[in-house]
C-alpha positions as semicolon CSV with decimal commas, in nm:
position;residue;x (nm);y (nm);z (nm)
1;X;5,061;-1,537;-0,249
2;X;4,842;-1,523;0,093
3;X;5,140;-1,243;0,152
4;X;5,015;-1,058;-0,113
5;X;4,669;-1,092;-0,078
6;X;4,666;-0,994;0,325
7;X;4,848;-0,706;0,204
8;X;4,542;-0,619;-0,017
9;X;4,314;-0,697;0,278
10;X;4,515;-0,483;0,489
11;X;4,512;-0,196;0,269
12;X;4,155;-0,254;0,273
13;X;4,105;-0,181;0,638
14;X;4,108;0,179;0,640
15;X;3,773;0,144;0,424
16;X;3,621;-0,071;0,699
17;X;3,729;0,133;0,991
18;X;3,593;0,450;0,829
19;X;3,205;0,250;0,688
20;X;3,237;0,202;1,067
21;X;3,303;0,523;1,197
22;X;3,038;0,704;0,974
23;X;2,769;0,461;1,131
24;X;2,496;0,684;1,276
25;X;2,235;0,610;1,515
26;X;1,943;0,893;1,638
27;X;1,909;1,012;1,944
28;X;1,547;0,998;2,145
29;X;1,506;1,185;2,480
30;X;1,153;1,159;2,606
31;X;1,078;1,309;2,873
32;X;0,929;1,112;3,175
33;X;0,607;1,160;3,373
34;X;0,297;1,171;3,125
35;X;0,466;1,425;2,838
36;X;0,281;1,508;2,580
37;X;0,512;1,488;2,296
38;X;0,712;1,182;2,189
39;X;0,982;1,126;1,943
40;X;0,939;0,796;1,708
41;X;1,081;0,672;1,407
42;X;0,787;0,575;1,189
43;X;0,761;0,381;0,852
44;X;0,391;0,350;0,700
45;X;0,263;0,008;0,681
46;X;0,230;0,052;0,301
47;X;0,573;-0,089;0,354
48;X;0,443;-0,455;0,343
49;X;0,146;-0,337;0,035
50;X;-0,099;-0,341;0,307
51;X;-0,399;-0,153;0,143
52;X;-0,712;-0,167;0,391
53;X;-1,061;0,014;0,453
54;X;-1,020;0,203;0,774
55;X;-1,391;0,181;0,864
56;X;-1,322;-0,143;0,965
57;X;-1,039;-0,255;1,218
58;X;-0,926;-0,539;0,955
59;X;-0,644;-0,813;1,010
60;X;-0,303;-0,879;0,827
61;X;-0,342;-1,177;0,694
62;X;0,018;-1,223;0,602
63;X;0,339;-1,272;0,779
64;X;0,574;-1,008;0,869
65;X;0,842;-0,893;1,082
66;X;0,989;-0,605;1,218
67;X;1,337;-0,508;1,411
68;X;1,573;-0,256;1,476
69;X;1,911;-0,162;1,698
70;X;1,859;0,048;1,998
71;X;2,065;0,144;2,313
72;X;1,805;0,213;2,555
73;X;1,955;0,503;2,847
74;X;1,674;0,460;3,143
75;X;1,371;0,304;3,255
76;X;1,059;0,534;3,242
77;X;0,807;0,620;3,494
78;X;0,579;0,698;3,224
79;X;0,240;0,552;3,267
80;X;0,315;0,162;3,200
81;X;0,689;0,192;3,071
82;X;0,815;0,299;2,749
83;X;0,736;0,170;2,359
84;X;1,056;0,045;2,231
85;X;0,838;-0,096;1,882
86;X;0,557;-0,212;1,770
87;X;0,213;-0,071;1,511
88;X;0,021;0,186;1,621
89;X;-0,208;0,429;1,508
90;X;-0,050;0,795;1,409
91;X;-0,288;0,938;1,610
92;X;-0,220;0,819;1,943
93;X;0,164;0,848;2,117
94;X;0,123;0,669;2,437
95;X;0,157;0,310;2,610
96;X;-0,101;0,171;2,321
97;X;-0,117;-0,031;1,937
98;X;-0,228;-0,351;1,805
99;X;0,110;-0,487;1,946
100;X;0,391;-0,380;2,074
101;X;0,724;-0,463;2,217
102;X;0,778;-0,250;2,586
103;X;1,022;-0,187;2,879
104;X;0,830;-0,132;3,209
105;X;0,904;0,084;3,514
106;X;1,117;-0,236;3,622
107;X;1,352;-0,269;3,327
108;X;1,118;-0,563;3,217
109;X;1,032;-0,631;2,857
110;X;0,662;-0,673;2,774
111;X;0,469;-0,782;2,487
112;X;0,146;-0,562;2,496
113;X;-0,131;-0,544;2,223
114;X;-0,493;-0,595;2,183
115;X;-0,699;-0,849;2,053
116;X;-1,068;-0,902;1,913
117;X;-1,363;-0,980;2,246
118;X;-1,690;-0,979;2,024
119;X;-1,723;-0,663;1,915
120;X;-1,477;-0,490;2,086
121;X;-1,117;-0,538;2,206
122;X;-0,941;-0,600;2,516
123;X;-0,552;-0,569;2,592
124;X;-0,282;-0,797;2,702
125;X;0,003;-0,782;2,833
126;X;0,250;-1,089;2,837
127;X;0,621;-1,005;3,039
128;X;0,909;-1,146;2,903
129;X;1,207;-1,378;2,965
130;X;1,448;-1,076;2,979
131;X;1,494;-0,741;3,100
132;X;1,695;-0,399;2,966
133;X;2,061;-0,364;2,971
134;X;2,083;-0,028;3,051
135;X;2,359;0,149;2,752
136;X;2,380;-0,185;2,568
137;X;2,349;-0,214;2,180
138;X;2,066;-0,541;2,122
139;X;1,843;-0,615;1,875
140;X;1,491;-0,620;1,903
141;X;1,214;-0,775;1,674
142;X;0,843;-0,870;1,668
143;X;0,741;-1,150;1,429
144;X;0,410;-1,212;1,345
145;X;0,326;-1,557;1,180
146;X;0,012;-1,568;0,967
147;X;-0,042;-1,916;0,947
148;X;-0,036;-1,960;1,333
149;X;-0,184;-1,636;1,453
150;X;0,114;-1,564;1,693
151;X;0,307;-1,265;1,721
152;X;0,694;-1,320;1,911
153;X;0,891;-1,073;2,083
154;X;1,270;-1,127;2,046
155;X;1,633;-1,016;2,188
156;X;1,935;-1,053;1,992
157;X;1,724;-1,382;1,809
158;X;1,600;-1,536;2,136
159;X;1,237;-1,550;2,189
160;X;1,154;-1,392;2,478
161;X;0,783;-1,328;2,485
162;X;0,469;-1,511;2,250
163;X;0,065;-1,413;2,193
164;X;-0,132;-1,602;2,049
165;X;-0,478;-1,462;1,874
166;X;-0,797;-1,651;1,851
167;X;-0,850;-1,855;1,553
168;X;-0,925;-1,687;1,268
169;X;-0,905;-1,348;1,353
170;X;-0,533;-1,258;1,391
171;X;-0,411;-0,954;1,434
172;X;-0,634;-0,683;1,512
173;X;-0,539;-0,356;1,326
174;X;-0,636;0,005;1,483
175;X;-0,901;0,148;1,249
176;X;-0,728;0,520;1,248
177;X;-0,600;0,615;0,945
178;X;-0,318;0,628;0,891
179;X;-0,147;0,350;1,099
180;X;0,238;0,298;1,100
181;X;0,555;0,092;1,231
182;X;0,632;0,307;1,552
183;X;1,035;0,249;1,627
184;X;1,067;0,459;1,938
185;X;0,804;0,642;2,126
186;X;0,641;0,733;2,471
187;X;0,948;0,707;2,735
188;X;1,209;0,587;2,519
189;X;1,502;0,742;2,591
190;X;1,808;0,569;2,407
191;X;1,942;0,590;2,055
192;X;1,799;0,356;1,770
193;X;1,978;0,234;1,465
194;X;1,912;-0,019;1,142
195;X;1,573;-0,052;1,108
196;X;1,486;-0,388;0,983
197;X;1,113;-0,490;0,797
198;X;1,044;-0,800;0,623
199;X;0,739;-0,955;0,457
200;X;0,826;-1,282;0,596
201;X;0,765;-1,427;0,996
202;X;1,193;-1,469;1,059
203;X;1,341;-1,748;1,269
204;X;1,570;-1,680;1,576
205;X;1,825;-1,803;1,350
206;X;1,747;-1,599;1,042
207;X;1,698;-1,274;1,255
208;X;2,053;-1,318;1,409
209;X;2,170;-1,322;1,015
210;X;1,958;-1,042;0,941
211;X;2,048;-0,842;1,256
212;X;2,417;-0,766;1,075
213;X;2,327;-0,873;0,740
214;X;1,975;-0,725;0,682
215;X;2,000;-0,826;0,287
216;X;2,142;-1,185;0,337
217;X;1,811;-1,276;0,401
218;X;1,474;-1,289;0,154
219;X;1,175;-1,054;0,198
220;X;1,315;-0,777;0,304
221;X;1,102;-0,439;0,202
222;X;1,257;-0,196;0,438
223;X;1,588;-0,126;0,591
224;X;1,695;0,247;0,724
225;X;2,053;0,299;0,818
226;X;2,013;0,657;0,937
227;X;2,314;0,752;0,861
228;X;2,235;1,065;0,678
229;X;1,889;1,218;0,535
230;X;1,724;1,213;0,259
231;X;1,835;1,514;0,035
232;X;1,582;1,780;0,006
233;X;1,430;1,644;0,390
234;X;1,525;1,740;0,730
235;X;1,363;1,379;0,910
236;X;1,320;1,151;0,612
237;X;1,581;0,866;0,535
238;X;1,593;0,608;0,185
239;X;1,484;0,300;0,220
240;X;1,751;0,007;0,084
241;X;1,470;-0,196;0,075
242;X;1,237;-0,326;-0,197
243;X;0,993;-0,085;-0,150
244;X;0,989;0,265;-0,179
245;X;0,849;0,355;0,133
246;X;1,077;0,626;0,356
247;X;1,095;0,631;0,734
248;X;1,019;0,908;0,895
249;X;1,165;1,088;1,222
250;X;0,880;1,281;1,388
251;X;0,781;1,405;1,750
252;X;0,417;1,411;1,825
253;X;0,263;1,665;2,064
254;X;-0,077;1,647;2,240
255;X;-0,326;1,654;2,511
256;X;-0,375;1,370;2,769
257;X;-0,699;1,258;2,945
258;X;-0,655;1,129;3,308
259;X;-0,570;0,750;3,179
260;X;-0,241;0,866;3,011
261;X;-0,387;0,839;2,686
262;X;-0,208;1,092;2,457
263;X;-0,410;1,253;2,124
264;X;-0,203;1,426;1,886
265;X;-0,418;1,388;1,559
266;X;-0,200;1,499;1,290
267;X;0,003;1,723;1,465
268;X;0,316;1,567;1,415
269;X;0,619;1,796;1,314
270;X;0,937;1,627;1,138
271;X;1,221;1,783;1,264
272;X;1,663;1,729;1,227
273;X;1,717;1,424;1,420
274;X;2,007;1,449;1,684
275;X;2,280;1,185;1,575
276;X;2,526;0,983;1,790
277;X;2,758;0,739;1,707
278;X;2,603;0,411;1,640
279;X;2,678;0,095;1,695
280;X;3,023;-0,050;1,659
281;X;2,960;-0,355;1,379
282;X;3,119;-0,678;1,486
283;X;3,284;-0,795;1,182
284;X;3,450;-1,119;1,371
285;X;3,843;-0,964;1,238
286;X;3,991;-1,138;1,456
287;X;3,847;-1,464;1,295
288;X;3,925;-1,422;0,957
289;X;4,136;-1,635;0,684
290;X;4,255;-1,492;0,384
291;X;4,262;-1,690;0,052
292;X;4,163;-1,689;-0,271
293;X;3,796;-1,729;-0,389
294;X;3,651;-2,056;-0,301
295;X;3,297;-2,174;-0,385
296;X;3,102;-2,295;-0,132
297;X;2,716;-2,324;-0,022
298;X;2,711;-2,023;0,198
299;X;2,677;-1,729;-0,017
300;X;2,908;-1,430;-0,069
301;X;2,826;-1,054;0,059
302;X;2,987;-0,734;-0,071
303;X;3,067;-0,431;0,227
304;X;2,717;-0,354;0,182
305;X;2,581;-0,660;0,273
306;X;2,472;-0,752;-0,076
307;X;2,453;-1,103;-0,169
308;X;2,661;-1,192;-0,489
309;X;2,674;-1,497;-0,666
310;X;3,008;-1,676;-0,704
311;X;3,068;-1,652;-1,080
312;X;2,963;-1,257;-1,034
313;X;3,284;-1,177;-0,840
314;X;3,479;-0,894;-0,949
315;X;3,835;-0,752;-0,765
316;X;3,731;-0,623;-0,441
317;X;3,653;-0,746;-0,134
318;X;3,379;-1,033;0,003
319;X;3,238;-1,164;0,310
320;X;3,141;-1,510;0,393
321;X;2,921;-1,518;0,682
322;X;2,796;-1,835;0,891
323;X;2,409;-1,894;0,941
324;X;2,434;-1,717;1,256
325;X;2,566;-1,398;1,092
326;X;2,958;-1,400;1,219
327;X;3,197;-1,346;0,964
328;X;3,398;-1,643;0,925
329;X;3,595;-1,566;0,622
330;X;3,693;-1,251;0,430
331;X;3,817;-1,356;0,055
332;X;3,964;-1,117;-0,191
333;X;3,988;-1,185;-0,545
């Protein structure tokens, strides 16, 4: 019987070696030196039902998080380092946001933002426990937990980097209009893949699981595969989210002031992303049992990463993944 059912699994393969191969990642080249166009991937932050009154700077006042696979090619000498991800406002394209997750001139990673003094703001700037791999697939995230005012930085579910915002006010949010989730952007040179949003502040343990299995875990409202775009678009991809909300592939061109500070206002023109190869999916083969179905606690996932309920099985294929996101067991039925 297991005979016949690794045959099956076998036979399967090809199907798994060719999801792989059509894995696409886009391709960012900014150029160095204070340029005055950048290339982002941007997702509005309608994405979490944020609905505010841009008079006012306003706070999120619920949890959230945000990742997404790059391969970052260089450092930049760009004025501070490049954005890698983080919320900022459509308007501007440089070093600057509420928050956001950066690689420095040094290959550091820095947790920048801004945060309410009276009236006013002021930035910070907190470096973190790692640096760059230079042409290395990693995952990076920013979590922001509502009930504790903190925002963490994270690589491949470590914590790496933590602010902390004065009681009561949270996160300040950038009065332009509109503001966005910036993946990508001044200096960032490197290909991104699987962009990750959730209404929920992830653990390190839950953002390992959701780093290969975005829809194993709960809140998710946005995931982009860029794999292909959406028909009718020449920069917009689907979102196999819960919400509706497309991400966009843009490059912003403006004017800078002595500071660095880029304006682009709305000129922002979507064009064909270049894509490369993405990432090469560790699916843990070389750990696998094959058997029949077996309940367990762990839940089962389809090829898409869906989560399926035991008695919902039908022939195919199904993954059973540990908390930390390795496939442990592949089952057919």
């Amino acid at each position: 019987m297991k005979k016949i059912l690794l045959s099956v699994l076998l036979s399967l393969m090809p199907m798994l070696a060719f999801a792989q191969d059509n894995n696409k990642a886009i391709q960012m080249t900014n150029v160095n030196s204070f340029t005055r166009t950048a290339q982002r991937i941007s997702v509005s932050e309608s994405v979490l039902g944020l609905n505010r009154d841009y008079s006012d700077w306003g706070v999120i006042d619920f949890s959230f998080t945000m990742g997404m696979w790059a391969n970052v090619s260089s450092y930049s000498d760009y004025f501070g380092g490049a954005v890698i991800l983080g919320h900022q406002p459509e308007t501007h394209i440089n070093y600057n946001g509420s928050f956001f997750l950066a690689c420095n001139k040094n290959g550091e990673l820095v947790l920048n933002g801004k945060e309410k003094s009276g009236n006013d703001y002021a930035n910070f700037n907190v470096t973190g426990s790692k640096s760059i791999v230079i042409d290395d697939w990693a995952y990076y995230a920013l979590v922001y937990d509502a009930d504790t005012k903190t925002i963490k930085a994270y690589l491949d579910g470590v914590e790496i980097a933590s602010k902390t915002y004065s009681v009561g006010v949270g996160v300040p949010l950038f009065p332009d209009n509109p503001c966005l989730f910036a993946f990508g952007s001044i200096g960032f040179n490197g290909a991104v893949d699987e962009v990750h949003i959730y209404k929920a502040a992830l653990t390190g343990d839950q953002l390992k699981l959701a780093s290969n299995t975005p829809a194993a875990v709960e809140n998710l409202v946005g995931f982009y595969k860029f794999d292909e775009v959406s028909v009718g678009t020449t920069s917009q991809f689907d979102n196999f989210g819960s919400s509706d909300e497309k991400a966009l592939y843009r490059v912003g061109t403006g004017s800078a002031d002595g500071s660095g500070v880029i304006s682009c206002g709305s000129n922002h023109a979507e064009k064909a992303p270049t894509f490369v190869e993405g990432r090469k999916i560790k699916s843990g083969i070389d750990n696998i049992t094959v058997g029949g179905v077996v309940v367990c606690e762990e839940a089962y996932y389809n090829l898409n990463g869906v989560k399926i309920s035991s008695e919902n099985l039908v022939p195919g294929i199904y993954i059973h993944r540990t908390v930390e996101g390795k496939v442990e067991k592949v089952y057919v039925k």
